[in-house]
Each structure stands twice: as structure tokens, then as C-alpha cells.
mmCIF file of C-alpha atoms in Angstrom:
data_model
loop_
_atom_site.group_PDB
_atom_site.id
_atom_site.type_symbol
_atom_site.label_atom_id
_atom_site.label_comp_id
_atom_site.label_asym_id
_atom_site.label_seq_id
_atom_site.Cartn_x
_atom_site.Cartn_y
_atom_site.Cartn_z
ATOM 1 C CA UNK A 12 10.162 17.677 2.427
ATOM 2 C CA UNK A 13 11.318 14.469 4.088
ATOM 3 C CA UNK A 14 14.212 12.585 2.577
ATOM 4 C CA UNK A 15 13.052 10.027 0.012
ATOM 5 C CA UNK A 16 13.296 6.313 0.700
ATOM 6 C CA UNK A 17 15.613 4.768 -1.894
ATOM 7 C CA UNK A 18 14.523 1.373 -3.203
ATOM 8 C CA UNK A 19 16.832 -0.517 -5.538
ATOM 9 C CA UNK A 20 15.564 -3.703 -7.144
ATOM 10 C CA UNK A 21 18.186 -6.119 -8.481
ATOM 11 C CA UNK A 22 17.499 -6.645 -12.167
ATOM 12 C CA UNK A 23 20.264 -9.206 -12.672
ATOM 13 C CA UNK A 24 19.056 -12.281 -14.542
ATOM 14 C CA UNK A 25 19.155 -14.559 -11.475
ATOM 15 C CA UNK A 26 17.186 -12.238 -9.159
ATOM 16 C CA UNK A 27 14.800 -11.267 -11.917
ATOM 17 C CA UNK A 28 14.064 -14.890 -12.831
ATOM 18 C CA UNK A 29 13.822 -15.957 -9.173
ATOM 19 C CA UNK A 30 11.116 -13.447 -8.318
ATOM 20 C CA UNK A 31 12.032 -9.815 -8.823
ATOM 21 C CA UNK A 32 9.941 -9.753 -11.994
ATOM 22 C CA UNK A 33 6.872 -10.333 -9.766
ATOM 23 C CA UNK A 34 8.277 -8.136 -6.966
ATOM 24 C CA UNK A 35 8.611 -5.282 -9.456
ATOM 25 C CA UNK A 36 4.884 -5.476 -10.201
ATOM 26 C CA UNK A 37 4.013 -5.692 -6.490
ATOM 27 C CA UNK A 38 6.248 -2.701 -5.732
ATOM 28 C CA UNK A 39 4.786 -0.546 -8.508
ATOM 29 C CA UNK A 40 1.257 -1.434 -7.387
ATOM 30 C CA UNK A 41 2.065 -0.664 -3.723
ATOM 31 C CA UNK A 42 3.562 2.721 -4.585
ATOM 32 C CA UNK A 43 0.572 3.660 -6.739
ATOM 33 C CA UNK A 44 -2.131 2.406 -4.340
ATOM 34 C CA UNK A 45 -0.558 4.242 -1.394
ATOM 35 C CA UNK A 46 0.296 7.431 -3.329
ATOM 36 C CA UNK A 47 3.987 7.190 -2.439
ATOM 37 C CA UNK A 48 5.412 8.469 -5.721
ATOM 38 C CA UNK A 49 6.819 11.579 -4.018
ATOM 39 C CA UNK A 50 8.317 9.642 -1.085
ATOM 40 C CA UNK A 51 10.296 7.027 -2.994
ATOM 41 C CA UNK A 52 13.298 7.103 -5.282
ATOM 42 C CA UNK A 53 12.978 3.845 -7.186
ATOM 43 C CA UNK A 54 15.686 2.340 -9.371
ATOM 44 C CA UNK A 55 16.895 -0.926 -10.769
ATOM 45 C CA UNK A 56 20.419 -2.192 -10.343
ATOM 46 C CA UNK A 57 22.575 -4.684 -12.132
ATOM 47 C CA UNK A 58 23.832 -7.769 -10.333
ATOM 48 C CA UNK A 59 24.868 -7.072 -6.734
ATOM 49 C CA UNK A 60 26.835 -10.361 -6.536
ATOM 50 C CA UNK A 61 24.365 -11.913 -4.090
ATOM 51 C CA UNK A 62 22.722 -14.226 -6.601
ATOM 52 C CA UNK A 63 22.502 -17.263 -4.305
ATOM 53 C CA UNK A 64 20.372 -15.337 -1.808
ATOM 54 C CA UNK A 65 18.161 -13.621 -4.369
ATOM 55 C CA UNK A 66 15.867 -12.139 -5.222
ATOM 56 C CA UNK A 67 17.438 -9.107 -3.546
ATOM 57 C CA UNK A 68 16.079 -5.642 -2.871
ATOM 58 C CA UNK A 69 18.002 -2.803 -1.220
ATOM 59 C CA UNK A 70 16.068 -0.180 0.754
ATOM 60 C CA UNK A 71 18.019 2.805 2.117
ATOM 61 C CA UNK A 72 21.234 0.776 1.921
ATOM 62 C CA UNK A 73 19.858 -2.310 3.710
ATOM 63 C CA UNK A 74 19.780 -5.504 1.645
ATOM 64 C CA UNK A 75 16.781 -7.807 1.874
ATOM 65 C CA UNK A 76 17.324 -11.286 0.437
ATOM 66 C CA UNK A 77 14.999 -14.095 -0.631
ATOM 67 C CA UNK A 78 12.268 -11.481 -1.090
ATOM 68 C CA UNK A 79 8.868 -12.722 -2.179
ATOM 69 C CA UNK A 80 5.736 -10.586 -2.621
ATOM 70 C CA UNK A 81 4.479 -11.224 0.945
ATOM 71 C CA UNK A 82 7.792 -10.327 2.603
ATOM 72 C CA UNK A 83 8.124 -7.295 0.318
ATOM 73 C CA UNK A 84 4.745 -5.967 1.501
ATOM 74 C CA UNK A 85 5.805 -6.538 5.136
ATOM 75 C CA UNK A 86 9.037 -4.584 4.612
ATOM 76 C CA UNK A 87 7.267 -1.755 2.788
ATOM 77 C CA UNK A 88 4.631 -1.535 5.531
ATOM 78 C CA UNK A 89 7.473 -1.208 8.056
ATOM 79 C CA UNK A 90 9.063 1.679 6.145
ATOM 80 C CA UNK A 91 5.771 3.462 5.635
ATOM 81 C CA UNK A 92 4.349 2.617 9.100
ATOM 82 C CA UNK A 93 1.216 0.907 7.797
#
């Protein structure tokens, strides 16, 4: 089996309030619609200390900042070659 893609969503109050609450829903929907449950290790994290550039999401160790639902879909499509 291929190595899983690790997605960590910042659940700190700043990132969550600035958009990760919505990004969480978008991410869960994307995973389900594309049947990626077996390809992703998904977790939440506490504050990463990057509050000013949030909301932040880390995928395979790479931090994405100022993530909104549209940019999240673009990044996910890149990782899953869609």
C-alpha cells in the first residue's frame, strides 16, 4: 500500500475562527466524495504559532497558510492528481 498523505488541520482558536471550521467540513466532504479514507491520515493540531497567516493546514509537512475552501480544493486536487 502507498504511504498515506498526512493532513493536519490547525484547530487553534484563531485558525478555527478564521476559516478552518469551514475547511474541516470541505475536507471531510472531499475525502468522502473521492473515497480517500484509506489514503489519508487526518488529524487536528493545536496552535502551530502561525496565527497571523491562518487558517493553516499542513500536508505531508508542508504548511499552507491563508487557506480558504477554494484553495484547499486546489491543493487537494494537486495531491490526488485530479
